[in-house]
C-alpha positions as protocol buffer text, in pm:
chain_id: "A"
residue {
  index: 1
  type: UNK
  ca { x: 15899 y: 11711 z: 11350 }
}
residue {
  index: 2
  type: UNK
  ca { x: 16162 y: 11448 z: 11268 }
}
residue {
  index: 3
  type: UNK
  ca { x: 15908 y: 11168 z: 11308 }
}
residue {
  index: 4
  type: UNK
  ca { x: 15679 y: 11328 z: 11051 }
}
residue {
  index: 5
  type: UNK
  ca { x: 15966 y: 11429 z: 10820 }
}
residue {
  index: 6
  type: UNK
  ca { x: 16093 y: 11070 z: 10816 }
}
residue {
  index: 7
  type: UNK
  ca { x: 15739 y: 10936 z: 10754 }
}
residue {
  index: 8
  type: UNK
  ca { x: 15777 y: 10665 z: 11019 }
}
residue {
  index: 9
  type: UNK
  ca { x: 15512 y: 10399 z: 11070 }
}
residue {
  index: 10
  type: UNK
  ca { x: 15548 y: 10396 z: 11450 }
}
residue {
  index: 11
  type: UNK
  ca { x: 15787 y: 10492 z: 11728 }
}
residue {
  index: 12
  type: UNK
  ca { x: 15906 y: 10330 z: 12047 }
}
residue {
  index: 13
  type: UNK
  ca { x: 16032 y: 10453 z: 12380 }
}
residue {
  index: 14
  type: UNK
  ca { x: 16177 y: 10268 z: 12679 }
}
residue {
  index: 15
  type: UNK
  ca { x: 16006 y: 10304 z: 13014 }
}
residue {
  index: 16
  type: UNK
  ca { x: 16191 y: 10211 z: 13333 }
}
residue {
  index: 17
  type: UNK
  ca { x: 15917 y: 10137 z: 13586 }
}
residue {
  index: 18
  type: UNK
  ca { x: 16060 y: 10074 z: 13932 }
}
residue {
  index: 19
  type: UNK
  ca { x: 16386 y: 10262 z: 13883 }
}
residue {
  index: 20
  type: UNK
  ca { x: 16508 y: 10610 z: 13965 }
}
residue {
  index: 21
  type: UNK
  ca { x: 16417 y: 10699 z: 13603 }
}
residue {
  index: 22
  type: UNK
  ca { x: 16053 y: 10593 z: 13629 }
}
residue {
  index: 23
  type: UNK
  ca { x: 15905 y: 10943 z: 13642 }
}
residue {
  index: 24
  type: UNK
  ca { x: 16134 y: 11080 z: 13370 }
}
residue {
  index: 25
  type: UNK
  ca { x: 16062 y: 10791 z: 13129 }
}
residue {
  index: 26
  type: UNK
  ca { x: 15687 y: 10792 z: 13194 }
}
residue {
  index: 27
  type: UNK
  ca { x: 15678 y: 11164 z: 13120 }
}
residue {
  index: 28
  type: UNK
  ca { x: 15875 y: 11101 z: 12798 }
}
residue {
  index: 29
  type: UNK
  ca { x: 15619 y: 10833 z: 12702 }
}
residue {
  index: 30
  type: UNK
  ca { x: 15329 y: 11069 z: 12772 }
}
residue {
  index: 31
  type: UNK
  ca { x: 15489 y: 11352 z: 12572 }
}
residue {
  index: 32
  type: UNK
  ca { x: 15565 y: 11124 z: 12276 }
}
residue {
  index: 33
  type: UNK
  ca { x: 15208 y: 10991 z: 12275 }
}
residue {
  index: 34
  type: UNK
  ca { x: 15070 y: 11346 z: 12288 }
}
residue {
  index: 35
  type: UNK
  ca { x: 15289 y: 11446 z: 11994 }
}
residue {
  index: 36
  type: UNK
  ca { x: 15217 y: 11138 z: 11781 }
}
residue {
  index: 37
  type: UNK
  ca { x: 14846 y: 11073 z: 11838 }
}
residue {
  index: 38
  type: UNK
  ca { x: 14718 y: 11373 z: 11637 }
}
residue {
  index: 39
  type: UNK
  ca { x: 14903 y: 11229 z: 11335 }
}
residue {
  index: 40
  type: UNK
  ca { x: 14789 y: 10870 z: 11389 }
}
residue {
  index: 41
  type: UNK
  ca { x: 15141 y: 10750 z: 11465 }
}
residue {
  index: 42
  type: UNK
  ca { x: 15129 y: 10464 z: 11717 }
}
residue {
  index: 43
  type: UNK
  ca { x: 15373 y: 10457 z: 12007 }
}
residue {
  index: 44
  type: UNK
  ca { x: 15521 y: 10132 z: 12137 }
}
residue {
  index: 45
  type: UNK
  ca { x: 15629 y: 10136 z: 12500 }
}
residue {
  index: 46
  type: UNK
  ca { x: 15923 y: 9913 z: 12582 }
}
residue {
  index: 47
  type: UNK
  ca { x: 15916 y: 9790 z: 12941 }
}
residue {
  index: 48
  type: UNK
  ca { x: 16287 y: 9819 z: 12999 }
}
residue {
  index: 49
  type: UNK
  ca { x: 16456 y: 9631 z: 13278 }
}
residue {
  index: 50
  type: UNK
  ca { x: 16799 y: 9758 z: 13375 }
}
residue {
  index: 51
  type: UNK
  ca { x: 17070 y: 9552 z: 13539 }
}
residue {
  index: 52
  type: UNK
  ca { x: 16950 y: 9666 z: 13880 }
}
residue {
  index: 53
  type: UNK
  ca { x: 16607 y: 9511 z: 13809 }
}
residue {
  index: 54
  type: UNK
  ca { x: 16722 y: 9181 z: 13655 }
}
residue {
  index: 55
  type: UNK
  ca { x: 16513 y: 8999 z: 13916 }
}
residue {
  index: 56
  type: UNK
  ca { x: 16206 y: 9190 z: 13797 }
}
residue {
  index: 57
  type: UNK
  ca { x: 16171 y: 8980 z: 13481 }
}
residue {
  index: 58
  type: UNK
  ca { x: 15869 y: 8813 z: 13632 }
}
residue {
  index: 59
  type: UNK
  ca { x: 15501 y: 8828 z: 13541 }
}
residue {
  index: 60
  type: UNK
  ca { x: 15387 y: 9023 z: 13846 }
}
residue {
  index: 61
  type: UNK
  ca { x: 15625 y: 9312 z: 13779 }
}
residue {
  index: 62
  type: UNK
  ca { x: 15597 y: 9308 z: 13399 }
}
residue {
  index: 63
  type: UNK
  ca { x: 15216 y: 9296 z: 13410 }
}
residue {
  index: 64
  type: UNK
  ca { x: 15214 y: 9616 z: 13614 }
}
residue {
  index: 65
  type: UNK
  ca { x: 15471 y: 9786 z: 13390 }
}
residue {
  index: 66
  type: UNK
  ca { x: 15279 y: 9693 z: 13072 }
}
residue {
  index: 67
  type: UNK
  ca { x: 14948 y: 9803 z: 13218 }
}
residue {
  index: 68
  type: UNK
  ca { x: 15092 y: 10141 z: 13320 }
}
residue {
  index: 69
  type: UNK
  ca { x: 15228 y: 10196 z: 12967 }
}
residue {
  index: 70
  type: UNK
  ca { x: 14894 y: 10103 z: 12810 }
}
residue {
  index: 71
  type: UNK
  ca { x: 14707 y: 10335 z: 13044 }
}
residue {
  index: 72
  type: UNK
  ca { x: 14938 y: 10618 z: 12943 }
}
residue {
  index: 73
  type: UNK
  ca { x: 14824 y: 10558 z: 12585 }
}
residue {
  index: 74
  type: UNK
  ca { x: 15081 y: 10325 z: 12427 }
}
residue {
  index: 75
  type: UNK
  ca { x: 14918 y: 10138 z: 12137 }
}
residue {
  index: 76
  type: UNK
  ca { x: 15144 y: 9832 z: 12183 }
}
residue {
  index: 77
  type: UNK
  ca { x: 15380 y: 9718 z: 12458 }
}
residue {
  index: 78
  type: UNK
  ca { x: 15706 y: 9529 z: 12418 }
}
residue {
  index: 79
  type: UNK
  ca { x: 15817 y: 9319 z: 12713 }
}
residue {
  index: 80
  type: UNK
  ca { x: 16020 y: 9017 z: 12812 }
}
residue {
  index: 81
  type: UNK
  ca { x: 15895 y: 8661 z: 12792 }
}
residue {
  index: 82
  type: UNK
  ca { x: 15875 y: 8502 z: 13137 }
}
residue {
  index: 83
  type: UNK
  ca { x: 15692 y: 8233 z: 13330 }
}
residue {
  index: 84
  type: UNK
  ca { x: 15318 y: 8306 z: 13345 }
}
residue {
  index: 85
  type: UNK
  ca { x: 15347 y: 8526 z: 13035 }
}
residue {
  index: 86
  type: UNK
  ca { x: 14973 y: 8488 z: 12974 }
}
residue {
  index: 87
  type: UNK
  ca { x: 14912 y: 8700 z: 13287 }
}
residue {
  index: 88
  type: UNK
  ca { x: 15092 y: 8988 z: 13118 }
}
residue {
  index: 89
  type: UNK
  ca { x: 14893 y: 8951 z: 12795 }
}
residue {
  index: 90
  type: UNK
  ca { x: 14556 y: 8920 z: 12965 }
}
residue {
  index: 91
  type: UNK
  ca { x: 14632 y: 9203 z: 13207 }
}
residue {
  index: 92
  type: UNK
  ca { x: 14719 y: 9449 z: 12932 }
}
residue {
  index: 93
  type: UNK
  ca { x: 14448 y: 9621 z: 12724 }
}
residue {
  index: 94
  type: UNK
  ca { x: 14676 y: 9666 z: 12419 }
}
residue {
  index: 95
  type: UNK
  ca { x: 14871 y: 9411 z: 12213 }
}
residue {
  index: 96
  type: UNK
  ca { x: 15188 y: 9274 z: 12375 }
}
residue {
  index: 97
  type: UNK
  ca { x: 15494 y: 9177 z: 12173 }
}
residue {
  index: 98
  type: UNK
  ca { x: 15787 y: 8974 z: 12299 }
}
residue {
  index: 99
  type: UNK
  ca { x: 16128 y: 9133 z: 12339 }
}
residue {
  index: 100
  type: UNK
  ca { x: 16427 y: 8925 z: 12236 }
}
residue {
  index: 101
  type: UNK
  ca { x: 16623 y: 8979 z: 12552 }
}
residue {
  index: 102
  type: UNK
  ca { x: 16988 y: 8873 z: 12573 }
}
residue {
  index: 103
  type: UNK
  ca { x: 17159 y: 8667 z: 12303 }
}
residue {
  index: 104
  type: UNK
  ca { x: 17058 y: 8303 z: 12337 }
}
residue {
  index: 105
  type: UNK
  ca { x: 17274 y: 7995 z: 12297 }
}
residue {
  index: 106
  type: UNK
  ca { x: 17069 y: 7849 z: 12014 }
}
residue {
  index: 107
  type: UNK
  ca { x: 16804 y: 7935 z: 11757 }
}
residue {
  index: 108
  type: UNK
  ca { x: 16590 y: 7656 z: 11901 }
}
residue {
  index: 109
  type: UNK
  ca { x: 16584 y: 7842 z: 12234 }
}
residue {
  index: 110
  type: UNK
  ca { x: 16453 y: 8154 z: 12059 }
}
residue {
  index: 111
  type: UNK
  ca { x: 16195 y: 7956 z: 11864 }
}
residue {
  index: 112
  type: UNK
  ca { x: 16077 y: 7788 z: 12183 }
}
residue {
  index: 113
  type: UNK
  ca { x: 16016 y: 8108 z: 12381 }
}
residue {
  index: 114
  type: UNK
  ca { x: 15854 y: 8272 z: 12079 }
}
residue {
  index: 115
  type: UNK
  ca { x: 15628 y: 7970 z: 12025 }
}
residue {
  index: 116
  type: UNK
  ca { x: 15533 y: 7963 z: 12393 }
}
residue {
  index: 117
  type: UNK
  ca { x: 15467 y: 8338 z: 12396 }
}
residue {
  index: 118
  type: UNK
  ca { x: 15246 y: 8322 z: 12087 }
}
residue {
  index: 119
  type: UNK
  ca { x: 15055 y: 8030 z: 12241 }
}
residue {
  index: 120
  type: UNK
  ca { x: 15004 y: 8244 z: 12552 }
}
residue {
  index: 121
  type: UNK
  ca { x: 14865 y: 8540 z: 12357 }
}
residue {
  index: 122
  type: UNK
  ca { x: 15155 y: 8755 z: 12235 }
}
residue {
  index: 123
  type: UNK
  ca { x: 15065 y: 8956 z: 11926 }
}
residue {
  index: 124
  type: UNK
  ca { x: 15412 y: 8908 z: 11782 }
}
residue {
  index: 125
  type: UNK
  ca { x: 15779 y: 8968 z: 11848 }
}
residue {
  index: 126
  type: UNK
  ca { x: 16030 y: 9251 z: 11831 }
}
residue {
  index: 127
  type: UNK
  ca { x: 16366 y: 9076 z: 11817 }
}
residue {
  index: 128
  type: UNK
  ca { x: 16708 y: 9207 z: 11730 }
}
residue {
  index: 129
  type: UNK
  ca { x: 17038 y: 9047 z: 11827 }
}
residue {
  index: 130
  type: UNK
  ca { x: 16901 y: 8692 z: 11819 }
}
residue {
  index: 131
  type: UNK
  ca { x: 16842 y: 8747 z: 11448 }
}
residue {
  index: 132
  type: UNK
  ca { x: 17112 y: 8982 z: 11318 }
}
residue {
  index: 133
  type: UNK
  ca { x: 17393 y: 8839 z: 11533 }
}
residue {
  index: 134
  type: UNK
  ca { x: 17326 y: 8491 z: 11397 }
}
residue {
  index: 135
  type: UNK
  ca { x: 17547 y: 8360 z: 11115 }
}
residue {
  index: 136
  type: UNK
  ca { x: 17229 y: 8301 z: 10909 }
}
residue {
  index: 137
  type: UNK
  ca { x: 16987 y: 8584 z: 10997 }
}
residue {
  index: 138
  type: UNK
  ca { x: 16761 y: 8508 z: 10701 }
}
residue {
  index: 139
  type: UNK
  ca { x: 16720 y: 8153 z: 10826 }
}
residue {
  index: 140
  type: UNK
  ca { x: 16626 y: 8273 z: 11175 }
}
residue {
  index: 141
  type: UNK
  ca { x: 16375 y: 8520 z: 11028 }
}
residue {
  index: 142
  type: UNK
  ca { x: 16217 y: 8247 z: 10813 }
}
residue {
  index: 143
  type: UNK
  ca { x: 16200 y: 8008 z: 11109 }
}
residue {
  index: 144
  type: UNK
  ca { x: 16034 y: 8275 z: 11321 }
}
residue {
  index: 145
  type: UNK
  ca { x: 15788 y: 8346 z: 11043 }
}
residue {
  index: 146
  type: UNK
  ca { x: 15700 y: 7976 z: 11034 }
}
residue {
  index: 147
  type: UNK
  ca { x: 15635 y: 7974 z: 11410 }
}
residue {
  index: 148
  type: UNK
  ca { x: 15441 y: 8302 z: 11424 }
}
residue {
  index: 149
  type: UNK
  ca { x: 15244 y: 8285 z: 11100 }
}
residue {
  index: 150
  type: UNK
  ca { x: 15268 y: 7922 z: 10991 }
}
residue {
  index: 151
  type: UNK
  ca { x: 15186 y: 7748 z: 11319 }
}
residue {
  index: 152
  type: UNK
  ca { x: 15512 y: 7551 z: 11301 }
}
residue {
  index: 153
  type: UNK
  ca { x: 15641 y: 7386 z: 11616 }
}
residue {
  index: 154
  type: UNK
  ca { x: 15987 y: 7499 z: 11736 }
}
residue {
  index: 155
  type: UNK
  ca { x: 16163 y: 7178 z: 11626 }
}
residue {
  index: 156
  type: UNK
  ca { x: 16010 y: 7200 z: 11277 }
}
residue {
  index: 157
  type: UNK
  ca { x: 16113 y: 7563 z: 11241 }
}
residue {
  index: 158
  type: UNK
  ca { x: 16461 y: 7485 z: 11372 }
}
residue {
  index: 159
  type: UNK
  ca { x: 16496 y: 7216 z: 11104 }
}
residue {
  index: 160
  type: UNK
  ca { x: 16405 y: 7482 z: 10846 }
}
residue {
  index: 161
  type: UNK
  ca { x: 16669 y: 7713 z: 10992 }
}
residue {
  index: 162
  type: UNK
  ca { x: 16935 y: 7441 z: 10987 }
}
residue {
  index: 163
  type: UNK
  ca { x: 16854 y: 7353 z: 10626 }
}
residue {
  index: 164
  type: UNK
  ca { x: 16893 y: 7719 z: 10520 }
}
residue {
  index: 165
  type: UNK
  ca { x: 17211 y: 7757 z: 10721 }
}
residue {
  index: 166
  type: UNK
  ca { x: 17363 y: 7443 z: 10568 }
}
residue {
  index: 167
  type: UNK
  ca { x: 17254 y: 7549 z: 10219 }
}
residue {
  index: 168
  type: UNK
  ca { x: 17435 y: 7883 z: 10258 }
}
residue {
  index: 169
  type: UNK
  ca { x: 17752 y: 7717 z: 10391 }
}
């Protein structure tokens, strides 16, 4: 009811495949999909990796987690960028977007993994702290836009970011 009342465009839910919460979170995904589908509200499944599964940020595990979420009915899946990311994208029947993961040391690092992920088939990104925790979030957003939609290389986009950051200073 709240989803409809708020007129949301889509919703997301975390799914913890491979943890003690796997069953509980998969059932929550299924219930949310069943509630949203009749209204045409897409559900994004977030393949969450807790601290106990830090070593699971690898393509083999994430491919399985994304595939399970898609087969449950998620319209899009959010997951971590990793080596062999293309295996995740090509093994998943719905669009895959890249999660931001932990705060990075530099904007260039973010731009590089986003560029690589897009080159390997990601439909887009769903980033948070690597944008809003930056001293120039607008610059990061513009640089990401240049990489995702403008075919800019990471170094070019980073130069754009630095120019905006220096302009604001």
